[in-house]
């Protein structure tokens, strides 16, 4: 395949600092108060122009000319997680290519490669991150010149967590999570993540939530969390972490309870299931704390989790970090 143009985008994972979930709506989604926090665990998405599949001018462009996605491949550092990445049209990155080509009429065939380091089906929005990165890369490659607002519009059509991956930093997501309001925080925090050997489907965790919380109240932003973020106090932040989906994730994968207890018992300031899980997140410090204090806590939590035999991999990251960026 002849290649002449390449764009690579680096995009972060997210952890939720608060995930408040309301009752199921008529469209099947749930209203959320979803405090997203971008962390330094990155996928890199490379989009190359696939010249051999370029349509002739008489054929037009985009999906009408034939498959605009010539190839989708994945690699990375994720062990068994990689085998869970779908490499067909169901991948959110593939849907991003098609959606943007249809919406702009500018699409020429591309090959997309996902260099994955964000857990797959892990509650850290890795698939959403790849979709956001693909939108940004195709916009550049095809010369669409879309505004941030237009890109966020395409992102929201792809999924509830996709707009945040474009924006990054810390933000509260309202509606089904796609309506974003930045929540600036002066602190930078250190996180330890325990990756599970299994994945959980977001839809099935929401389904379990409906079963065990048929009386869910309207979601509200937790004042203690907002105050902790504004002050940058890691102890207050650790105490304020909450996730309404945690009980549902633990109901589907009960062993996560032991993972949470292991990290908490080793001195984490706070612990929770990330999003719909099963990745577990442990806050180990930050804000104004001395680096040596944070490093000591981090080492104790990492050692306990690695020694527990409960998780497939343990990784460390900082937050917050900016959203998707061309490299
Ligand atoms: O928006 P996204 O495609 O990521 O959502 C995946 C699934 O998660 C949805 O099909 C739905 O079952 C559930 N979901 C929900 N309410 C939200 C977001 C997601 O019920 N606000």
CSV table of C-alpha atoms and ligand atoms in Angstrom, one decimal:
chain,number,residue,atom,x,y,z
A,1,UNK,CA,0.0,0.0,0.0
A,2,UNK,CA,1.4,3.4,-1.0
A,3,UNK,CA,1.3,6.0,1.8
A,4,UNK,CA,2.0,9.7,1.6
A,5,UNK,CA,0.4,11.3,4.6
A,6,UNK,CA,0.2,10.4,8.2
A,7,UNK,CA,-1.2,12.0,11.3
A,8,UNK,CA,-0.7,10.7,14.9
A,9,UNK,CA,-2.8,11.8,17.8
A,10,UNK,CA,-2.1,11.1,21.5
A,11,UNK,CA,-5.2,10.8,23.7
A,12,UNK,CA,-5.6,10.2,27.4
A,13,UNK,CA,-7.7,7.7,29.5
A,14,UNK,CA,-10.1,9.0,32.1
A,15,UNK,CA,-11.1,8.1,35.6
A,16,UNK,CA,-14.4,9.3,37.1
A,17,UNK,CA,-14.0,11.2,40.4
A,18,UNK,CA,-17.8,11.2,40.9
A,19,UNK,CA,-20.2,9.2,38.8
A,20,UNK,CA,-23.8,9.9,39.9
A,21,UNK,CA,-26.4,8.0,37.9
A,22,UNK,CA,-30.1,8.9,37.6
A,23,UNK,CA,-33.0,6.7,36.6
A,24,UNK,CA,-33.1,5.1,33.1
A,25,UNK,CA,-34.5,7.6,30.5
A,26,UNK,CA,-37.0,6.8,27.8
A,27,UNK,CA,-34.1,6.6,25.2
A,28,UNK,CA,-32.4,3.9,27.4
A,29,UNK,CA,-29.6,6.3,28.6
A,30,UNK,CA,-29.3,7.7,32.1
A,31,UNK,CA,-28.8,11.3,33.2
A,32,UNK,CA,-25.4,11.6,34.8
A,33,UNK,CA,-23.3,13.9,36.9
A,34,UNK,CA,-20.0,12.6,35.7
A,35,UNK,CA,-16.8,14.2,36.9
A,36,UNK,CA,-14.2,13.2,34.3
A,37,UNK,CA,-10.5,13.5,35.1
A,38,UNK,CA,-8.0,12.8,32.3
A,39,UNK,CA,-4.9,10.7,33.3
A,40,UNK,CA,-1.5,10.2,31.7
A,41,UNK,CA,-2.2,6.8,30.3
A,42,UNK,CA,-2.3,7.3,26.5
A,43,UNK,CA,-3.3,5.6,23.3
A,44,UNK,CA,-1.7,6.8,20.1
A,45,UNK,CA,-3.8,6.7,17.0
A,46,UNK,CA,-2.1,6.9,13.6
A,47,UNK,CA,-4.2,7.6,10.5
A,48,UNK,CA,-2.5,7.2,7.1
A,49,UNK,CA,-3.8,8.0,3.7
A,50,UNK,CA,-4.3,4.7,1.8
A,51,UNK,CA,-3.5,5.9,-1.7
A,52,UNK,CA,-4.2,2.5,-3.4
A,53,UNK,CA,-7.9,2.8,-2.5
A,54,UNK,CA,-8.3,6.4,-3.5
A,55,UNK,CA,-11.5,6.8,-5.6
A,56,UNK,CA,-11.4,8.5,-9.0
A,57,UNK,CA,-13.0,12.1,-9.1
A,58,UNK,CA,-16.0,10.7,-10.9
A,59,UNK,CA,-16.7,8.4,-7.9
A,60,UNK,CA,-16.8,11.3,-5.4
A,61,UNK,CA,-15.5,10.9,-1.9
A,62,UNK,CA,-16.5,9.4,1.5
A,63,UNK,CA,-18.4,6.2,2.0
A,64,UNK,CA,-20.3,6.6,-1.3
A,65,UNK,CA,-17.0,5.9,-3.1
A,66,UNK,CA,-16.4,2.6,-1.3
A,67,UNK,CA,-15.0,1.7,2.1
A,68,UNK,CA,-13.3,4.8,3.5
A,69,UNK,CA,-11.6,2.7,6.1
A,70,UNK,CA,-9.1,0.6,4.2
A,71,UNK,CA,-7.5,-1.0,7.3
A,72,UNK,CA,-7.8,-1.1,11.1
A,73,UNK,CA,-4.9,-2.6,13.2
A,74,UNK,CA,-4.0,-2.5,16.9
A,75,UNK,CA,-0.9,-3.1,18.9
A,76,UNK,CA,0.4,-2.0,22.3
A,77,UNK,CA,1.3,-3.1,25.9
A,78,UNK,CA,-1.9,-4.6,27.1
A,79,UNK,CA,-1.4,-8.4,27.2
A,80,UNK,CA,-4.7,-10.2,27.0
A,81,UNK,CA,-6.6,-6.9,26.7
A,82,UNK,CA,-5.5,-6.5,23.0
A,83,UNK,CA,-7.5,-9.5,21.9
A,84,UNK,CA,-10.6,-7.7,23.1
A,85,UNK,CA,-10.1,-4.8,20.6
A,86,UNK,CA,-12.6,-5.4,17.7
A,87,UNK,CA,-10.9,-4.7,14.3
A,88,UNK,CA,-14.1,-4.4,12.3
A,89,UNK,CA,-16.8,-1.8,11.7
A,90,UNK,CA,-18.0,-2.0,15.3
A,91,UNK,CA,-14.8,-0.4,16.6
A,92,UNK,CA,-15.7,3.2,17.6
A,93,UNK,CA,-12.6,4.4,15.7
A,94,UNK,CA,-14.0,2.8,12.5
A,95,UNK,CA,-17.3,4.5,13.2
A,96,UNK,CA,-15.5,7.8,13.6
A,97,UNK,CA,-13.9,7.5,10.2
A,98,UNK,CA,-17.2,6.8,8.5
A,99,UNK,CA,-19.2,9.4,10.4
A,100,UNK,CA,-16.7,12.2,9.6
A,101,UNK,CA,-16.5,11.1,5.9
A,102,UNK,CA,-20.3,11.2,5.6
A,103,UNK,CA,-20.6,14.4,7.5
A,104,UNK,CA,-18.0,16.4,5.6
A,105,UNK,CA,-17.9,14.6,2.2
A,106,UNK,CA,-14.1,15.0,2.4
A,107,UNK,CA,-13.1,11.4,3.2
A,108,UNK,CA,-10.4,9.6,1.2
A,109,UNK,CA,-9.6,6.1,2.2
A,110,UNK,CA,-7.4,5.7,5.3
A,111,UNK,CA,-5.6,3.1,7.3
A,112,UNK,CA,-5.9,3.5,11.1
A,113,UNK,CA,-3.5,2.0,13.7
A,114,UNK,CA,-4.3,2.0,17.4
A,115,UNK,CA,-1.3,1.8,19.7
A,116,UNK,CA,-3.1,0.8,22.9
A,117,UNK,CA,-2.1,1.4,26.5
A,118,UNK,CA,-5.5,2.2,27.9
A,119,UNK,CA,-7.3,-0.9,29.3
A,120,UNK,CA,-9.9,-2.4,26.9
A,121,UNK,CA,-13.5,-2.6,28.2
A,122,UNK,CA,-12.0,-1.4,31.5
A,123,UNK,CA,-14.1,1.7,32.4
A,124,UNK,CA,-11.4,4.2,31.4
A,125,UNK,CA,-13.0,5.2,28.0
A,126,UNK,CA,-10.2,3.7,25.9
A,127,UNK,CA,-12.5,3.0,22.9
A,128,UNK,CA,-14.0,6.5,23.3
A,129,UNK,CA,-10.5,8.0,23.4
A,130,UNK,CA,-9.5,6.2,20.2
A,131,UNK,CA,-12.7,7.6,18.5
A,132,UNK,CA,-11.9,11.1,19.6
A,133,UNK,CA,-8.3,10.8,18.4
A,134,UNK,CA,-9.5,9.4,15.0
A,135,UNK,CA,-11.8,12.3,14.5
A,136,UNK,CA,-9.0,14.8,15.2
A,137,UNK,CA,-6.5,12.9,12.9
A,138,UNK,CA,-9.0,12.6,10.0
A,139,UNK,CA,-10.0,16.3,10.3
A,140,UNK,CA,-6.3,17.2,9.9
A,141,UNK,CA,-5.6,14.6,7.2
A,142,UNK,CA,-8.6,15.5,5.1
A,143,UNK,CA,-8.2,19.2,5.6
A,144,UNK,CA,-11.7,19.6,6.9
A,145,UNK,CA,-10.8,22.5,9.2
A,146,UNK,CA,-13.5,21.8,11.7
A,147,UNK,CA,-13.9,24.0,14.8
A,148,UNK,CA,-13.6,22.4,18.3
A,149,UNK,CA,-17.4,22.8,18.6
A,150,UNK,CA,-18.0,20.9,15.4
A,151,UNK,CA,-15.6,18.1,16.4
A,152,UNK,CA,-17.4,17.8,19.8
A,153,UNK,CA,-20.7,17.5,18.0
A,154,UNK,CA,-19.4,14.5,16.0
A,155,UNK,CA,-17.9,13.1,19.2
A,156,UNK,CA,-21.2,13.3,21.0
A,157,UNK,CA,-22.9,11.4,18.2
A,158,UNK,CA,-20.3,8.6,18.6
A,159,UNK,CA,-20.7,8.1,22.4
A,160,UNK,CA,-21.3,9.7,25.8
A,161,UNK,CA,-17.6,9.7,26.8
A,162,UNK,CA,-16.1,10.8,23.4
A,163,UNK,CA,-16.3,14.6,23.8
A,164,UNK,CA,-14.4,14.5,27.1
A,165,UNK,CA,-11.4,12.8,25.4
A,166,UNK,CA,-11.1,15.7,23.0
A,167,UNK,CA,-11.2,18.2,25.9
A,168,UNK,CA,-9.2,16.5,28.7
A,169,UNK,CA,-8.3,18.1,32.1
A,170,UNK,CA,-11.1,17.8,34.6
A,171,UNK,CA,-14.7,18.5,33.6
A,172,UNK,CA,-18.2,17.6,34.7
A,173,UNK,CA,-20.3,15.8,32.1
A,174,UNK,CA,-24.1,16.4,32.3
A,175,UNK,CA,-26.9,14.9,30.2
A,176,UNK,CA,-25.7,11.4,29.3
A,177,UNK,CA,-22.2,12.7,29.9
A,178,UNK,CA,-21.7,14.6,26.7
A,179,UNK,CA,-22.5,18.1,27.9
A,180,UNK,CA,-19.2,19.3,29.4
A,181,UNK,CA,-18.3,22.1,31.9
A,182,UNK,CA,-14.6,22.4,32.8
A,183,UNK,CA,-13.8,22.1,36.5
A,184,UNK,CA,-10.4,23.7,36.9
A,185,UNK,CA,-8.2,22.2,39.7
A,186,UNK,CA,-4.9,23.6,41.0
A,187,UNK,CA,-3.7,20.1,42.1
A,188,UNK,CA,-2.0,17.3,40.2
A,189,UNK,CA,-2.7,13.9,41.5
A,190,UNK,CA,-1.0,10.5,41.4
A,191,UNK,CA,-3.1,7.4,40.6
A,192,UNK,CA,-2.5,3.6,40.7
A,193,UNK,CA,-4.8,1.5,38.4
A,194,UNK,CA,-5.4,-2.2,38.8
A,195,UNK,CA,-6.3,-3.8,35.5
A,196,UNK,CA,-8.6,-6.8,35.5
A,197,UNK,CA,-8.0,-9.8,33.3
A,198,UNK,CA,-11.7,-9.6,32.4
A,199,UNK,CA,-13.7,-6.8,30.7
A,200,UNK,CA,-17.2,-5.5,31.6
A,201,UNK,CA,-19.6,-4.1,29.1
A,202,UNK,CA,-20.9,-0.6,29.9
A,203,UNK,CA,-24.4,-1.5,28.9
A,204,UNK,CA,-24.5,-4.6,31.1
A,205,UNK,CA,-23.3,-2.6,34.2
A,206,UNK,CA,-26.0,0.1,33.6
A,207,UNK,CA,-28.5,-2.8,33.2
A,208,UNK,CA,-27.4,-4.2,36.6
A,209,UNK,CA,-27.6,-0.7,38.1
A,210,UNK,CA,-31.3,-0.5,37.0
A,211,UNK,CA,-32.0,-3.8,38.6
A,212,UNK,CA,-30.5,-3.0,42.0
A,213,UNK,CA,-31.4,0.7,42.0
A,214,UNK,CA,-34.9,1.0,40.5
A,215,UNK,CA,-35.5,4.1,42.7
A,216,UNK,CA,-32.3,6.0,41.7
A,217,UNK,CA,-32.7,9.8,42.5
A,218,UNK,CA,-31.8,12.6,40.1
A,219,UNK,CA,-28.0,12.9,40.0
A,220,UNK,CA,-26.3,15.9,41.8
A,221,UNK,CA,-22.8,17.2,41.9
A,222,UNK,CA,-21.2,16.4,45.3
A,223,UNK,CA,-20.2,19.7,47.0
A,224,UNK,CA,-17.4,17.9,49.0
A,225,UNK,CA,-15.8,16.7,45.8
A,226,UNK,CA,-16.1,20.1,44.1
A,227,UNK,CA,-14.5,21.7,47.2
A,228,UNK,CA,-11.7,19.1,47.3
A,229,UNK,CA,-10.9,19.7,43.7
A,230,UNK,CA,-10.9,23.5,44.0
A,231,UNK,CA,-8.6,23.3,47.0
A,232,UNK,CA,-6.3,20.6,45.5
A,233,UNK,CA,-6.3,18.7,48.8
A,234,UNK,CA,-5.6,15.0,48.0
A,235,UNK,CA,-6.9,13.7,51.4
A,236,UNK,CA,-10.2,15.5,50.9
A,237,UNK,CA,-10.3,14.3,47.3
A,238,UNK,CA,-9.6,10.7,48.3
A,239,UNK,CA,-12.5,10.8,50.8
A,240,UNK,CA,-14.9,12.3,48.3
A,241,UNK,CA,-14.5,9.8,45.4
A,242,UNK,CA,-17.9,8.1,44.6
A,243,UNK,CA,-19.3,6.0,41.8
A,244,UNK,CA,-22.9,4.9,41.7
A,245,UNK,CA,-22.0,2.2,39.2
A,246,UNK,CA,-19.6,0.5,41.6
A,247,UNK,CA,-22.2,-1.6,43.4
A,248,UNK,CA,-23.4,-2.9,40.0
A,249,UNK,CA,-19.8,-3.7,38.8
A,250,UNK,CA,-19.1,-5.5,42.1
A,251,UNK,CA,-22.3,-7.4,41.7
A,252,UNK,CA,-21.1,-8.7,38.3
A,253,UNK,CA,-17.5,-9.2,39.4
A,254,UNK,CA,-17.5,-9.7,43.2
A,255,UNK,CA,-13.7,-10.2,43.3
A,256,UNK,CA,-13.2,-6.5,42.7
A,257,UNK,CA,-14.2,-5.9,46.3
A,258,UNK,CA,-10.9,-7.6,47.4
A,259,UNK,CA,-8.9,-5.5,44.9
A,260,UNK,CA,-10.4,-2.3,46.4
A,261,UNK,CA,-9.7,-3.5,49.9
A,262,UNK,CA,-6.1,-4.4,49.0
A,263,UNK,CA,-5.2,-1.0,47.7
A,264,UNK,CA,-7.1,0.8,50.5
A,265,UNK,CA,-5.4,-1.3,53.1
A,266,UNK,CA,-2.0,-0.5,51.7
A,267,UNK,CA,-2.6,3.2,52.3
A,268,UNK,CA,-4.4,4.7,49.3
A,269,UNK,CA,-6.1,8.0,50.1
A,270,UNK,CA,-9.2,6.8,48.2
A,271,UNK,CA,-10.3,4.0,45.9
A,272,UNK,CA,-13.1,3.3,43.5
A,273,UNK,CA,-14.1,1.3,40.4
A,274,UNK,CA,-13.4,3.5,37.4
A,275,UNK,CA,-16.6,4.2,35.4
A,276,UNK,CA,-18.4,0.9,34.6
A,277,UNK,CA,-15.2,-1.0,35.6
A,278,UNK,CA,-13.6,-3.4,36.1
A,279,UNK,CA,-10.4,-1.3,36.4
A,280,UNK,CA,-9.9,-0.1,40.0
A,281,UNK,CA,-8.4,3.3,40.7
A,282,UNK,CA,-6.4,4.3,43.8
A,283,UNK,CA,-5.5,7.9,44.6
A,284,UNK,CA,-2.1,7.8,46.2
A,285,UNK,CA,-1.3,11.5,46.6
A,286,UNK,CA,-0.6,14.8,45.0
A,287,UNK,CA,-1.6,18.5,45.5
A,288,UNK,CA,1.0,20.1,47.8
A,289,UNK,CA,2.4,16.8,49.2
A,290,UNK,CA,6.2,16.1,49.0
A,291,UNK,CA,7.1,13.8,46.1
A,292,UNK,CA,8.8,11.4,48.6
A,293,UNK,CA,5.5,11.0,50.5
A,294,UNK,CA,3.6,10.3,47.3
A,295,UNK,CA,6.2,7.9,46.0
A,296,UNK,CA,6.2,5.9,49.3
A,297,UNK,CA,2.4,5.6,49.3
A,298,UNK,CA,2.5,4.7,45.6
A,299,UNK,CA,5.1,2.0,46.1
A,300,UNK,CA,3.1,0.4,49.0
A,301,UNK,CA,-0.1,0.3,46.9
A,302,UNK,CA,1.6,-1.1,43.8
A,303,UNK,CA,3.4,-3.8,45.8
A,304,UNK,CA,0.2,-4.9,47.6
A,305,UNK,CA,-1.8,-5.1,44.4
A,306,UNK,CA,1.0,-6.9,42.4
A,307,UNK,CA,1.4,-9.3,45.3
A,308,UNK,CA,-2.3,-10.0,45.6
A,309,UNK,CA,-2.6,-12.0,42.4
A,310,UNK,CA,-6.0,-10.2,41.9
A,311,UNK,CA,-5.1,-8.1,38.8
A,312,UNK,CA,-3.5,-8.7,35.5
A,313,UNK,CA,-1.4,-5.5,35.5
A,314,UNK,CA,-0.8,-2.5,37.7
A,315,UNK,CA,-0.1,0.9,36.1
A,316,UNK,CA,0.6,4.4,37.5
A,317,UNK,CA,-0.5,7.7,36.0
A,318,UNK,CA,-0.9,11.4,36.9
A,319,UNK,CA,-3.9,13.6,36.4
A,320,UNK,CA,-5.1,15.8,35.1
A,321,UNK,CA,-3.7,16.1,31.6
A,322,UNK,CA,-4.9,17.7,28.4
A,323,UNK,CA,-7.1,16.0,25.9
A,324,UNK,CA,-6.4,14.6,22.4
A,325,UNK,CA,-3.4,16.2,20.7
A,326,UNK,CA,-1.6,15.9,17.4
A,327,UNK,CA,2.0,14.8,17.9
B,1,LIG,O1,-22.7,6.4,25.0
B,1,LIG,P1,-22.1,5.0,25.0
B,1,LIG,O2,-22.2,4.4,23.6
B,1,LIG,O3,-20.7,5.0,25.5
B,1,LIG,O4,-22.9,4.1,26.0
B,1,LIG,C1,-22.8,2.7,26.0
B,1,LIG,C2,-23.9,2.2,26.8
B,1,LIG,O5,-23.9,2.6,28.1
B,1,LIG,C3,-25.3,2.7,26.3
B,1,LIG,O6,-25.8,1.8,25.3
B,1,LIG,C4,-26.2,2.6,27.5
B,1,LIG,O7,-26.6,1.2,27.7
B,1,LIG,C5,-25.2,2.9,28.6
B,1,LIG,N1,-25.2,4.3,29.0
B,1,LIG,C6,-26.3,4.8,29.8
B,1,LIG,N2,-26.4,6.1,30.1
B,1,LIG,C7,-25.4,6.9,29.8
B,1,LIG,C8,-24.2,6.5,29.1
B,1,LIG,C9,-24.2,5.2,28.7
B,1,LIG,O8,-27.2,4.0,30.0
B,1,LIG,N3,-25.4,8.2,30.2
